[in-house]
mmCIF file with all atom_site columns, C-alpha atoms and ligand atoms in Angstrom:
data_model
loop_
_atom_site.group_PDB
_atom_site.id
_atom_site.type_symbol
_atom_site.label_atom_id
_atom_site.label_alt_id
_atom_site.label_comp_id
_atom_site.label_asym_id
_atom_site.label_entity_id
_atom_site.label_seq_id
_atom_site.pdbx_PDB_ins_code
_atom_site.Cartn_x
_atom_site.Cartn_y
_atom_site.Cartn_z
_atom_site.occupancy
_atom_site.B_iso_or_equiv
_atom_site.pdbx_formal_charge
_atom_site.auth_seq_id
_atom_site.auth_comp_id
_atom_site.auth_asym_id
_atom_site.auth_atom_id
_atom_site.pdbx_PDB_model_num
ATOM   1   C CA . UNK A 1 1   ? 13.168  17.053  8.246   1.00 0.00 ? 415  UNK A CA 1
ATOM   2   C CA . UNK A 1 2   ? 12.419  17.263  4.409   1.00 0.00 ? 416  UNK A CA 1
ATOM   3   C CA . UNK A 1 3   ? 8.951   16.158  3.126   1.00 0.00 ? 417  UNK A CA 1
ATOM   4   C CA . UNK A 1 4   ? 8.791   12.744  1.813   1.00 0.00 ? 418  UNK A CA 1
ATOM   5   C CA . UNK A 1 5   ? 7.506   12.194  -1.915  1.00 0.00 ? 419  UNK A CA 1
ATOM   6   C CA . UNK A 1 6   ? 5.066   9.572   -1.632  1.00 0.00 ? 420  UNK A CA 1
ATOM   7   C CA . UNK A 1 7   ? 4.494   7.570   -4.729  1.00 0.00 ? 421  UNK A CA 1
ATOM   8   C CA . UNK A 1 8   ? 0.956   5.495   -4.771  1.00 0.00 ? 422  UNK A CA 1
ATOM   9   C CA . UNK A 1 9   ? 0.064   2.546   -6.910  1.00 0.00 ? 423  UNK A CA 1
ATOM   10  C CA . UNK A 1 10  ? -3.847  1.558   -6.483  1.00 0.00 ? 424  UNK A CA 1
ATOM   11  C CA . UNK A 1 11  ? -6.485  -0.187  -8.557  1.00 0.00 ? 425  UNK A CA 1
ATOM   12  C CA . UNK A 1 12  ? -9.385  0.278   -7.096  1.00 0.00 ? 426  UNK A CA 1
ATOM   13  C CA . UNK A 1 13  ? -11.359 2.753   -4.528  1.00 0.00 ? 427  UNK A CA 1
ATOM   14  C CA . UNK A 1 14  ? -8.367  4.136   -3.369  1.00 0.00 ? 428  UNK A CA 1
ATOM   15  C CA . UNK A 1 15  ? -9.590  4.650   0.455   1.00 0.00 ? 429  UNK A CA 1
ATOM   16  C CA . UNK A 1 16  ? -6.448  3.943   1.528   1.00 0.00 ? 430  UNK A CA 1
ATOM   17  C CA . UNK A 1 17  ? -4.946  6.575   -0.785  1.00 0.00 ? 431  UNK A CA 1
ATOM   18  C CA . UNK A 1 18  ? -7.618  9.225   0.482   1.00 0.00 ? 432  UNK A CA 1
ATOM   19  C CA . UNK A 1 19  ? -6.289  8.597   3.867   1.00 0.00 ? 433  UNK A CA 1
ATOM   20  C CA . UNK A 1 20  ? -2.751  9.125   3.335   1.00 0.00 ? 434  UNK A CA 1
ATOM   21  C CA . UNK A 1 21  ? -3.704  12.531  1.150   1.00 0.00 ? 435  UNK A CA 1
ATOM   22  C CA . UNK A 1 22  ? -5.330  13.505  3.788   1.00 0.00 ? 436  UNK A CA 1
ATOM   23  C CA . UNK A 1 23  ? -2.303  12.653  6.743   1.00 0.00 ? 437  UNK A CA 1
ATOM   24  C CA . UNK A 1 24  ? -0.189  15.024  4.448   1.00 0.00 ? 438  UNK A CA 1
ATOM   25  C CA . UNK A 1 25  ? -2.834  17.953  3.853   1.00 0.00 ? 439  UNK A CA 1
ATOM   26  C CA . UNK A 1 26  ? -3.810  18.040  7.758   1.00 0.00 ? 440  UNK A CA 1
ATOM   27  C CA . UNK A 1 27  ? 0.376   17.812  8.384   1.00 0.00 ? 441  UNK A CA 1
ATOM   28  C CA . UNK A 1 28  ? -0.296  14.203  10.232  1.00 0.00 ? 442  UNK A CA 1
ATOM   29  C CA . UNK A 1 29  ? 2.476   13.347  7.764   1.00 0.00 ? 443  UNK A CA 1
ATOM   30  C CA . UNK A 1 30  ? 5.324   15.349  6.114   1.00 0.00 ? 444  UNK A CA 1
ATOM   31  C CA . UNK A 1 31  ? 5.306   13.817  3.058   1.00 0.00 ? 445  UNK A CA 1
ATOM   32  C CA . UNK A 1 32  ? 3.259   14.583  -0.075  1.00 0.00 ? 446  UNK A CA 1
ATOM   33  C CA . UNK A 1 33  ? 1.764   12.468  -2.995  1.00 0.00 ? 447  UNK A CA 1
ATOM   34  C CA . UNK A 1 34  ? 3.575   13.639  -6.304  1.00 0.00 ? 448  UNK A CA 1
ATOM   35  C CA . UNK A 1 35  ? 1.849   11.019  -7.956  1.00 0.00 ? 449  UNK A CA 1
ATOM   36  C CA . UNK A 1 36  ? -0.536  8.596   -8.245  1.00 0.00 ? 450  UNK A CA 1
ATOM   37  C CA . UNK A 1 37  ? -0.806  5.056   -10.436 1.00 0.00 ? 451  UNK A CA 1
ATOM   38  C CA . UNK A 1 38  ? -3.664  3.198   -11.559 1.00 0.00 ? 452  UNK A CA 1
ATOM   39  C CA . UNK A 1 39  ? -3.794  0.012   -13.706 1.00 0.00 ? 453  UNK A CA 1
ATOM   40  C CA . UNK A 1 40  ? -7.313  0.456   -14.288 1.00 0.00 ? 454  UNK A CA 1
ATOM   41  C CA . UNK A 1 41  ? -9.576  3.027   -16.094 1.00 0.00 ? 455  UNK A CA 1
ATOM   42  C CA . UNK A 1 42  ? -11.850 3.235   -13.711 1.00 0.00 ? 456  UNK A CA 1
ATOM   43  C CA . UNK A 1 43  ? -10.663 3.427   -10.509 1.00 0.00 ? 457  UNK A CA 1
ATOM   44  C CA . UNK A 1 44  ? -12.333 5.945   -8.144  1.00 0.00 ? 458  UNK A CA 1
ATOM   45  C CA . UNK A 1 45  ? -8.189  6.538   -7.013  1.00 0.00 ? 459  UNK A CA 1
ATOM   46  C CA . UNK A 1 46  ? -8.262  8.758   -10.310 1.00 0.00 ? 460  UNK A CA 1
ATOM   47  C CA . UNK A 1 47  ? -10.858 11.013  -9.293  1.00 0.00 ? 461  UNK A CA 1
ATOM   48  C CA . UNK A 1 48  ? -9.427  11.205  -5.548  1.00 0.00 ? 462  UNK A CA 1
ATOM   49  C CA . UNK A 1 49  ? -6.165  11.887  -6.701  1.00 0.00 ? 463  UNK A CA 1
ATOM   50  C CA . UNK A 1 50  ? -7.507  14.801  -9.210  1.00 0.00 ? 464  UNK A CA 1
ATOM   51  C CA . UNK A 1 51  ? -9.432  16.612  -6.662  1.00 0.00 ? 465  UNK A CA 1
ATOM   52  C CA . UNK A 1 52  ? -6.443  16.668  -4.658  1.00 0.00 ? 466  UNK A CA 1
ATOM   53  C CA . UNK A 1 53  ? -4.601  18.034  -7.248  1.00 0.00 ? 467  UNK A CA 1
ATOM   54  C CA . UNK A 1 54  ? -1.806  15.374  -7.911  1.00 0.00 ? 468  UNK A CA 1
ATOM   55  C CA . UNK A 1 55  ? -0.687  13.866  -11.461 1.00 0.00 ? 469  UNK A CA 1
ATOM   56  C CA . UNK A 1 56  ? -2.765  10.592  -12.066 1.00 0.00 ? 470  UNK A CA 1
ATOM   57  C CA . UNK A 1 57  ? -1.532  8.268   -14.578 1.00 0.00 ? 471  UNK A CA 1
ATOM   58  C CA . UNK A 1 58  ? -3.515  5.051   -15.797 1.00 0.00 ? 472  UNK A CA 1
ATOM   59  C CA . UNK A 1 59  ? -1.618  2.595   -17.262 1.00 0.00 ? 473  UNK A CA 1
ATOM   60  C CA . UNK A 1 60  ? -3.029  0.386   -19.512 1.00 0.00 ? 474  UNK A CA 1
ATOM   61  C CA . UNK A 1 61  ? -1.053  -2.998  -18.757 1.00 0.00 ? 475  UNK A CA 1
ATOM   62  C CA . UNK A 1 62  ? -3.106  -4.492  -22.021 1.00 0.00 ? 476  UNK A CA 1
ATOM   63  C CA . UNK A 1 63  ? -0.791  -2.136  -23.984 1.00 0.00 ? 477  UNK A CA 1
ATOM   64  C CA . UNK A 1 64  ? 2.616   -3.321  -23.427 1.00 0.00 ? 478  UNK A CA 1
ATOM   65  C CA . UNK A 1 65  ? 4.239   -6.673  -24.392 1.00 0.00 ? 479  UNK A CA 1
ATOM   66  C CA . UNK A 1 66  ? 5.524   -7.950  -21.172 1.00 0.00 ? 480  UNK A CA 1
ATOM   67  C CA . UNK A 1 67  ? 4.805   -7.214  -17.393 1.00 0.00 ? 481  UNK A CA 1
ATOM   68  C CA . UNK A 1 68  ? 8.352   -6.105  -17.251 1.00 0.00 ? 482  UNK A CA 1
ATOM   69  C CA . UNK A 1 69  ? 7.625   -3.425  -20.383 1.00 0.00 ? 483  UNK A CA 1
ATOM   70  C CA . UNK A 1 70  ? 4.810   -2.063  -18.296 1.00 0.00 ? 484  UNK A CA 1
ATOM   71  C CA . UNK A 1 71  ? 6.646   -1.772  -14.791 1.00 0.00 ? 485  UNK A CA 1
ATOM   72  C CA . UNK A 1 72  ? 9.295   0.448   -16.739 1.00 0.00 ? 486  UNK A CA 1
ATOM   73  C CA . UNK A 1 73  ? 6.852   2.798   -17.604 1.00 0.00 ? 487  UNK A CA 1
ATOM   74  C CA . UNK A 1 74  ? 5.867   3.143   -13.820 1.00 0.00 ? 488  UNK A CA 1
ATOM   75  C CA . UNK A 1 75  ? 9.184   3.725   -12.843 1.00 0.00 ? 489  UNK A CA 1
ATOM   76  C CA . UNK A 1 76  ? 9.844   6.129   -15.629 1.00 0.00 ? 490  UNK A CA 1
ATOM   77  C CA . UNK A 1 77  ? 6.555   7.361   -13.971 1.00 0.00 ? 491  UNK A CA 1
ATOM   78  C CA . UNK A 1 78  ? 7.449   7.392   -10.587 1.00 0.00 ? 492  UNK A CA 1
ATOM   79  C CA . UNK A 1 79  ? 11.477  8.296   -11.490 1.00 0.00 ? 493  UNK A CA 1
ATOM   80  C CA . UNK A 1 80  ? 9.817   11.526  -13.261 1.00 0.00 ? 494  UNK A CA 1
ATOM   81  C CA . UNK A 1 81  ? 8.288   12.395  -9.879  1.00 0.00 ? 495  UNK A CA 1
ATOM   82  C CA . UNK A 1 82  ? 10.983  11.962  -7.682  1.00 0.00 ? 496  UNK A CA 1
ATOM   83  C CA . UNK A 1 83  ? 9.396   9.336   -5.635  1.00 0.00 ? 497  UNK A CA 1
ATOM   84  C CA . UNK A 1 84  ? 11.286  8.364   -2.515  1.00 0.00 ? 498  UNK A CA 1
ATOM   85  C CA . UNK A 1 85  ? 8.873   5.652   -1.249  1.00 0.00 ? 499  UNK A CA 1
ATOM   86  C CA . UNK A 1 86  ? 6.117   3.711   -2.939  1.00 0.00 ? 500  UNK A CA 1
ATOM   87  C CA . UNK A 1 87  ? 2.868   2.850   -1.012  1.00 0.00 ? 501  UNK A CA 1
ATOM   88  C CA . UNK A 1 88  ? 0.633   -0.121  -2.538  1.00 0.00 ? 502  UNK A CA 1
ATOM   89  C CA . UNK A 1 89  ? -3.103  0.917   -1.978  1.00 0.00 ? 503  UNK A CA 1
ATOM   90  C CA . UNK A 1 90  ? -5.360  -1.691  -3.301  1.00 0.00 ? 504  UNK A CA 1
ATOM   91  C CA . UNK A 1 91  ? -3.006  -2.118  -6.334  1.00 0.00 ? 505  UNK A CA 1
ATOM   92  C CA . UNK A 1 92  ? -4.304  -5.939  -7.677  1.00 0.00 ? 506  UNK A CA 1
ATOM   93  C CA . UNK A 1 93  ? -0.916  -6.818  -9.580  1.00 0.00 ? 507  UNK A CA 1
ATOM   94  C CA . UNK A 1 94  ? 1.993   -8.466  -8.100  1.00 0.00 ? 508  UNK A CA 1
ATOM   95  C CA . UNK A 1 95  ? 5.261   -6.626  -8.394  1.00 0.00 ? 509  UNK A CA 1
ATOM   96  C CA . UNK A 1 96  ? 8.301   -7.867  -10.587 1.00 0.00 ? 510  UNK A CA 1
ATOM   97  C CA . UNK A 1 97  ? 11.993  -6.774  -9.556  1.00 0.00 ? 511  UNK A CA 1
ATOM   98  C CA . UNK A 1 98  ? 11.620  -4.225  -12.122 1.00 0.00 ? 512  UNK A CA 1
ATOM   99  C CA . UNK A 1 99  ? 9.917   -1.955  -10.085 1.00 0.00 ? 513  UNK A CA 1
ATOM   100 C CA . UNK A 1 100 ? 11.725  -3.768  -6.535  1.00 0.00 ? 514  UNK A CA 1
ATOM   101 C CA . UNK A 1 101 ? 14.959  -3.570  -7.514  1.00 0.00 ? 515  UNK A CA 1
ATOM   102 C CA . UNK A 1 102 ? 14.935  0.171   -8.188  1.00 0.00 ? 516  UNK A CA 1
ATOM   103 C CA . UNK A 1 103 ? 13.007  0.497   -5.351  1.00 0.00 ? 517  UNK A CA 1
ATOM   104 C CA . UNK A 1 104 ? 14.662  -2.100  -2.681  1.00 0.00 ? 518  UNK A CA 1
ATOM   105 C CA . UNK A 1 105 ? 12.718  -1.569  0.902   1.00 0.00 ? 519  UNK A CA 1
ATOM   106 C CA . UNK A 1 106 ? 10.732  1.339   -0.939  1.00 0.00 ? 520  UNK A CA 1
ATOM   107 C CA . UNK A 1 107 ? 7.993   -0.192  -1.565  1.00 0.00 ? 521  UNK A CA 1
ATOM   108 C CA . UNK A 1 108 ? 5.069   -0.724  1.397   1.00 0.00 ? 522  UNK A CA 1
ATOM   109 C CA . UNK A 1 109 ? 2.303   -2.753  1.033   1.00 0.00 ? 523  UNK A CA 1
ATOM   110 C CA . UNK A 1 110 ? -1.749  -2.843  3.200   1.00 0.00 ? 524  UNK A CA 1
ATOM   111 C CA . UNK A 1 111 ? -2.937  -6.477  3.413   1.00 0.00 ? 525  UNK A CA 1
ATOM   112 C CA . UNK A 1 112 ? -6.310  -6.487  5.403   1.00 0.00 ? 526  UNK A CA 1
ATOM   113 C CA . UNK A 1 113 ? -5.451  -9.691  8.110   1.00 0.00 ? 527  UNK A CA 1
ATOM   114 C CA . UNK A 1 114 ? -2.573  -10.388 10.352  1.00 0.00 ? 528  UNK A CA 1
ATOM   115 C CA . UNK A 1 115 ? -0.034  -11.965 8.006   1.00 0.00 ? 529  UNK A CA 1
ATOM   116 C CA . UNK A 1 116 ? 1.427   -14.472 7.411   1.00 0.00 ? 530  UNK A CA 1
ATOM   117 C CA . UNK A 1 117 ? -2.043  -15.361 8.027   1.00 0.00 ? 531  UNK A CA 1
ATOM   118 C CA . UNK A 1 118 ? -4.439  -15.257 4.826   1.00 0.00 ? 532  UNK A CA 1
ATOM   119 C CA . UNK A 1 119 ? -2.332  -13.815 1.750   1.00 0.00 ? 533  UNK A CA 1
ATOM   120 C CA . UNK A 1 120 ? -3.754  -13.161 -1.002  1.00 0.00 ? 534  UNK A CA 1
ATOM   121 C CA . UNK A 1 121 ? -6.980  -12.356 -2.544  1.00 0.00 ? 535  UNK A CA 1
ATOM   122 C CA . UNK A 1 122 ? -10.404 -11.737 -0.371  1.00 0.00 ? 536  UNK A CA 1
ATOM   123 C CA . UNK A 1 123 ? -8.802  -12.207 3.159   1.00 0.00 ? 537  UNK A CA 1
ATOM   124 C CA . UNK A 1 124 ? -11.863 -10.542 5.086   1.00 0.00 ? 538  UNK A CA 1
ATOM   125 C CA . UNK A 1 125 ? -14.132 -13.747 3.921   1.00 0.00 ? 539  UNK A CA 1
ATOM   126 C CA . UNK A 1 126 ? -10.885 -16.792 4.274   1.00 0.00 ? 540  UNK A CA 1
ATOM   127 C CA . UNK A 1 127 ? -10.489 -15.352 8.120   1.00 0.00 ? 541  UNK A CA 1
ATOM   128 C CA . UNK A 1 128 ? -14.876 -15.169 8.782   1.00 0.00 ? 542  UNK A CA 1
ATOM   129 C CA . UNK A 1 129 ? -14.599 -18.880 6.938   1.00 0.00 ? 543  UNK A CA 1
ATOM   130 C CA . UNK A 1 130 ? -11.970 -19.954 8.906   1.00 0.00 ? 544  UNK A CA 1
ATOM   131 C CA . UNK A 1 131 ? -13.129 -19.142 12.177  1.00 0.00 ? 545  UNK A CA 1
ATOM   132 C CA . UNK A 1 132 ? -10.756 -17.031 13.937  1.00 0.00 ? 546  UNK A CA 1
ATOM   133 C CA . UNK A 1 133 ? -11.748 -15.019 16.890  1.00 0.00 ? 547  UNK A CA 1
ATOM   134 C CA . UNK A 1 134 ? -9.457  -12.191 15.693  1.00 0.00 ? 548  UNK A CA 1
ATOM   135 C CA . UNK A 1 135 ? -8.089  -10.807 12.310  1.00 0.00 ? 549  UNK A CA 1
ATOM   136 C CA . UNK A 1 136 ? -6.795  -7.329  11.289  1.00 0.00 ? 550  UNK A CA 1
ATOM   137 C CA . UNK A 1 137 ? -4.192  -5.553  8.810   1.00 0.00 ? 551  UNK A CA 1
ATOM   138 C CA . UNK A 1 138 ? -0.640  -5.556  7.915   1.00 0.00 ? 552  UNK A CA 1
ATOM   139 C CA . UNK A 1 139 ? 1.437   -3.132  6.785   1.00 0.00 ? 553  UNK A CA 1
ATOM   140 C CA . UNK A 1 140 ? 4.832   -4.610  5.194   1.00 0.00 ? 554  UNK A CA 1
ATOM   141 C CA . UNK A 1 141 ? 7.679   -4.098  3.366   1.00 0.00 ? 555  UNK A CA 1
ATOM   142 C CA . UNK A 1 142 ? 7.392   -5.756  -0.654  1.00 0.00 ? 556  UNK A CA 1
ATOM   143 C CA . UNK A 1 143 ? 9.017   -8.748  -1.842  1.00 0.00 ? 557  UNK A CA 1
ATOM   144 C CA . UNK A 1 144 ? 8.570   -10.951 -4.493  1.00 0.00 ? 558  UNK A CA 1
ATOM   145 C CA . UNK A 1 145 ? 6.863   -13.088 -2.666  1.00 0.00 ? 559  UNK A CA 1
ATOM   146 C CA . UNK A 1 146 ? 2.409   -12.177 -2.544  1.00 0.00 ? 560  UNK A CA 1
ATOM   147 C CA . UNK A 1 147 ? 2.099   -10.615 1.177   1.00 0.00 ? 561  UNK A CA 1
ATOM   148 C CA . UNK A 1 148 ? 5.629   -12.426 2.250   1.00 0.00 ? 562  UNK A CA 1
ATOM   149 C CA . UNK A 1 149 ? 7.763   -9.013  3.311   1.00 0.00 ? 563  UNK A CA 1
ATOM   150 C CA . UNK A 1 150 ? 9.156   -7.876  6.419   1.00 0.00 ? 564  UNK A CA 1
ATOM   151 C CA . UNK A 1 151 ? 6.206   -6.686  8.583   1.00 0.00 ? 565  UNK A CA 1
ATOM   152 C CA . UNK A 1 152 ? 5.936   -3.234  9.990   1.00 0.00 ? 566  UNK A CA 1
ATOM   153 C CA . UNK A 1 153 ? 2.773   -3.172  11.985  1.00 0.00 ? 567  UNK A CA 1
ATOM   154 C CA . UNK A 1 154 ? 0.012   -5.013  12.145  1.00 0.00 ? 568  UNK A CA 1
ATOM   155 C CA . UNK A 1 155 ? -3.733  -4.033  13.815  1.00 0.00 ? 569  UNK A CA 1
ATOM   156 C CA . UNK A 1 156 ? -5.630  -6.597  15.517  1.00 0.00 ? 570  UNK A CA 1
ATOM   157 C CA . UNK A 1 157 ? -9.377  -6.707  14.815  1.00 0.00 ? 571  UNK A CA 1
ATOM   158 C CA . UNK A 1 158 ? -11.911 -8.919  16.689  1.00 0.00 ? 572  UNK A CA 1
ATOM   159 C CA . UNK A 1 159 ? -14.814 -10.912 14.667  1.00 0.00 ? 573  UNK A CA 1
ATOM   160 C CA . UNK A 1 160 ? -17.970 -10.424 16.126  1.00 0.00 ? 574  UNK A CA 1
ATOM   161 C CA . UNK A 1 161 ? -20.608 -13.431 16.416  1.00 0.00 ? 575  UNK A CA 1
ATOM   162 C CA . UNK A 1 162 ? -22.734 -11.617 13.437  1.00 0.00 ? 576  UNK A CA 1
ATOM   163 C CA . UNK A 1 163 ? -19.774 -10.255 11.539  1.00 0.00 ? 577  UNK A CA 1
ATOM   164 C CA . UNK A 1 164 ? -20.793 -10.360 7.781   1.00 0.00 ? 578  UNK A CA 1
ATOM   165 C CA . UNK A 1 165 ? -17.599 -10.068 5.456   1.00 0.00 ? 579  UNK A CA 1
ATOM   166 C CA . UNK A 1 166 ? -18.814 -6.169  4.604   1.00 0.00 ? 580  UNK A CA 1
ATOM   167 C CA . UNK A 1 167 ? -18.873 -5.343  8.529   1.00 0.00 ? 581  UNK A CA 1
ATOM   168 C CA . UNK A 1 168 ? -15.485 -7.484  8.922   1.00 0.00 ? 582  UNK A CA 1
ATOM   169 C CA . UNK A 1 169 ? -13.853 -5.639  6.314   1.00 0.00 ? 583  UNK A CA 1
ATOM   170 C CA . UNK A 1 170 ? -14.971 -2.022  7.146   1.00 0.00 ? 584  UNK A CA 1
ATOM   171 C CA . UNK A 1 171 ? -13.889 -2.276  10.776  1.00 0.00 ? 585  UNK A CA 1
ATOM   172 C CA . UNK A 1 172 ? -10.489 -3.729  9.529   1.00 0.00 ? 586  UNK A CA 1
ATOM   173 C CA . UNK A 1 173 ? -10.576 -0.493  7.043   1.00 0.00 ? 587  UNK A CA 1
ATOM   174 C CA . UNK A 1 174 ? -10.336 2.056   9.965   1.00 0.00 ? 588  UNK A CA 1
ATOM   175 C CA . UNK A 1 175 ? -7.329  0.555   11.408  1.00 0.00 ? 589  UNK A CA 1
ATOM   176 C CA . UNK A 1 176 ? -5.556  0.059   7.638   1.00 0.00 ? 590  UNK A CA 1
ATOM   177 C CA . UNK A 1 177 ? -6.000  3.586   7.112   1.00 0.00 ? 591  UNK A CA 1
ATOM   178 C CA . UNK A 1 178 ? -4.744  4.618   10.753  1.00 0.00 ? 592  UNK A CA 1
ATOM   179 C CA . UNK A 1 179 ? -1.774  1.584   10.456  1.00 0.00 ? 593  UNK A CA 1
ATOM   180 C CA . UNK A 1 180 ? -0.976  2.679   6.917   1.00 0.00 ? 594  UNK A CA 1
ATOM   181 C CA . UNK A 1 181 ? -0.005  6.080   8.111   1.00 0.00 ? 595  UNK A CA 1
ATOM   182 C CA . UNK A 1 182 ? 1.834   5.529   11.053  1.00 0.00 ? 596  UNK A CA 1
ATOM   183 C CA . UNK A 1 183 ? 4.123   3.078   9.041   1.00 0.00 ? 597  UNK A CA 1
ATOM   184 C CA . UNK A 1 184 ? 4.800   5.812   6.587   1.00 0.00 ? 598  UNK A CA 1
ATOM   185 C CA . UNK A 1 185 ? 5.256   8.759   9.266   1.00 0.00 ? 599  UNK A CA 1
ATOM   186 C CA . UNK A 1 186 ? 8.027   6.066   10.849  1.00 0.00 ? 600  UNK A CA 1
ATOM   187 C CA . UNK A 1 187 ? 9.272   5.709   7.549   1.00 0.00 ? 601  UNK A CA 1
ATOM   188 C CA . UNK A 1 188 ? 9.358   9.668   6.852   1.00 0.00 ? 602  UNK A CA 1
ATOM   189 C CA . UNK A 1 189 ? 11.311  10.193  10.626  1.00 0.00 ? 603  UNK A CA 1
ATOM   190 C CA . UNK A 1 190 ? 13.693  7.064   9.560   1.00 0.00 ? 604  UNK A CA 1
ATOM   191 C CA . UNK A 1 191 ? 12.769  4.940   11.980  1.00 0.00 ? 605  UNK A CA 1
ATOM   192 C CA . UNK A 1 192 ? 12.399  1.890   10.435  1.00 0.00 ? 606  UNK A CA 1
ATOM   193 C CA . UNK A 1 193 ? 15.172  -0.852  9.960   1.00 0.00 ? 607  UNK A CA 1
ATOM   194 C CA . UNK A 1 194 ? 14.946  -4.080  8.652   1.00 0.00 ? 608  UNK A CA 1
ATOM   195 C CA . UNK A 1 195 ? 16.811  -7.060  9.672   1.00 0.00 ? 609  UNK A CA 1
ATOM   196 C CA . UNK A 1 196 ? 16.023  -10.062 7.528   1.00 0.00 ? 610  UNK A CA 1
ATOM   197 C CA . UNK A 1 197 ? 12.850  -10.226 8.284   1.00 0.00 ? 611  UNK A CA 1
ATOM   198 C CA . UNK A 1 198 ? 12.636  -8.340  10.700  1.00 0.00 ? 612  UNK A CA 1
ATOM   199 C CA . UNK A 1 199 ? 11.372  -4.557  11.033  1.00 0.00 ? 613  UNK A CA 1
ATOM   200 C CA . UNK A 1 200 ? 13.174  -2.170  14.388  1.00 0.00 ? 614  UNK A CA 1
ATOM   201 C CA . UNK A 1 201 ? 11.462  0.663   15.113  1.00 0.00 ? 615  UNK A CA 1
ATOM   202 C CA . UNK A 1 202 ? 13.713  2.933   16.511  1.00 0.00 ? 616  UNK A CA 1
HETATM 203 C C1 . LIG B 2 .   ? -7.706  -2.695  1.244   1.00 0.00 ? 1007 LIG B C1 1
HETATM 204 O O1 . LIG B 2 .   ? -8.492  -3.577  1.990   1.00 0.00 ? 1007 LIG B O1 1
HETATM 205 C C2 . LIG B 2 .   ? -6.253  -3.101  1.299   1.00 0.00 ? 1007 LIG B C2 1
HETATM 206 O O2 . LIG B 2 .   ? -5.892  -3.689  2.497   1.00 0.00 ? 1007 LIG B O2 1
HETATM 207 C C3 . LIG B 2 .   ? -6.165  -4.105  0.174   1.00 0.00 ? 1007 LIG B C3 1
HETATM 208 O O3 . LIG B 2 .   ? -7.011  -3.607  -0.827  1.00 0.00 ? 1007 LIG B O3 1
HETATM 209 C C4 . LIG B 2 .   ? -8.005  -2.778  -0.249  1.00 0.00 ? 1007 LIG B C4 1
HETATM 210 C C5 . LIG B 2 .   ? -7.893  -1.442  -0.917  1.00 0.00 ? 1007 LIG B C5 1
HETATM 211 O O4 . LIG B 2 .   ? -8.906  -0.561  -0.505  1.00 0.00 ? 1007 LIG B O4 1
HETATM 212 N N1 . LIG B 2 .   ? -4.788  -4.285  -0.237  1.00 0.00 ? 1007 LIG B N1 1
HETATM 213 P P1 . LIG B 2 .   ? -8.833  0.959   -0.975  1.00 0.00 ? 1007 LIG B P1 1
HETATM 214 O O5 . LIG B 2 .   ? -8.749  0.950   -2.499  1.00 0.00 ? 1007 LIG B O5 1
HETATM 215 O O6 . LIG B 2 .   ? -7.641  1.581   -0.344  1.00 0.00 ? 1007 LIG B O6 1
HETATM 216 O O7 . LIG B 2 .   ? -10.124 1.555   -0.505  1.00 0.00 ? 1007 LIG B O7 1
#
């Protein structure tokens, strides 16, 4: 099988991104990163991404007129690099059909709890505030919709009695970054088909 060209969109610390470099250095995955995306300046994902040698773009979404001005660019971006799938790590914007039209069911998503519970922003803290004896991560297919795509896997993650949202959220990190490559491996070995809204692994 031919090595997938991962595409990765990320705004922030990019551990997520580190992970999947890694998968494809160690041969965990055959796939490779020809590129990486960041919408902010600053994002560690820029330094992570230069160390391991792959093209980092930031693009400033400031500079463009409309969202759909700036999503062109990234798939100009992404079209230049001959990405096959795109993987969302940490990236804080939600996607217009500019980018998921061009790439229908290409697009993967981590969401740290066990959709559909707690889309959205900070979902560590709403599952400690709500109460619930176990959380976890998601990794899903994008749609329009925030968090609302056809899941892939998911990782279940107890909450300890004296869980603070920082302990919460780094135990739910270790099984994003294991989840997050699996997904992508089953991906990579064509494994994965989606029936409404449901995902077959085959
Ligand atoms: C992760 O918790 C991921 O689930 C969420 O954003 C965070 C990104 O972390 N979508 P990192 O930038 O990959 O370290």
């Amino acid at each position: 099988m031919r090595t997938l060209r991962l595409g990765v969109l990320a705004s922030g610390r990019g551990t997520n991104l580190q992970a999947i470099i890694d998968a494809c250095q160690s041969g965990l995955l055959r796939a490779e990163v020809a590129v990486v995306v960041v919408d902010k300046a600053t994002a560690q994902a820029r330094e992570r991404a230069r160390r391991a040698g792959i093209p980092e773009y930031f693009v400033d979404f400031s500079a463009y007129p409309t969202k759909e001005d700036y999503e062109r660019r990234i798939v100009s971006i992404l079209e230049e690099h001959g990405v096959e799938l795109v993987c969302l790590a940490g990236y804080m914007r939600i996607l217009t059909p500019v980018v998921l039209e061009r790439y229908r069911n290409r697009v993967m998503n981590i969401h740290p709890s066990l959709l559909p519970a707690f889309p959205g922003l900070a979902a560590q803290r709403q599952a400690l505030e709500h109460g619930v004896r176990y959380t976890g991560c998601t990794v899903h297919f994008v749609v329009e919709e925030v968090d609302a795509g056809p899941i892939i896997l998911q990782a279940v993650v107890p909450v300890l009695p004296d869980d603070t949202v920082d302990t919460l959220a780094a135990r739910i990190l270790e099984q994003e970054h294991r989840i997050y490559i699996e997904a992508i491996r089953l991906y990579q070995e064509e494994r994965l088909k989606i029936e409404g809204r449901r995902v077959h692994i085959l």
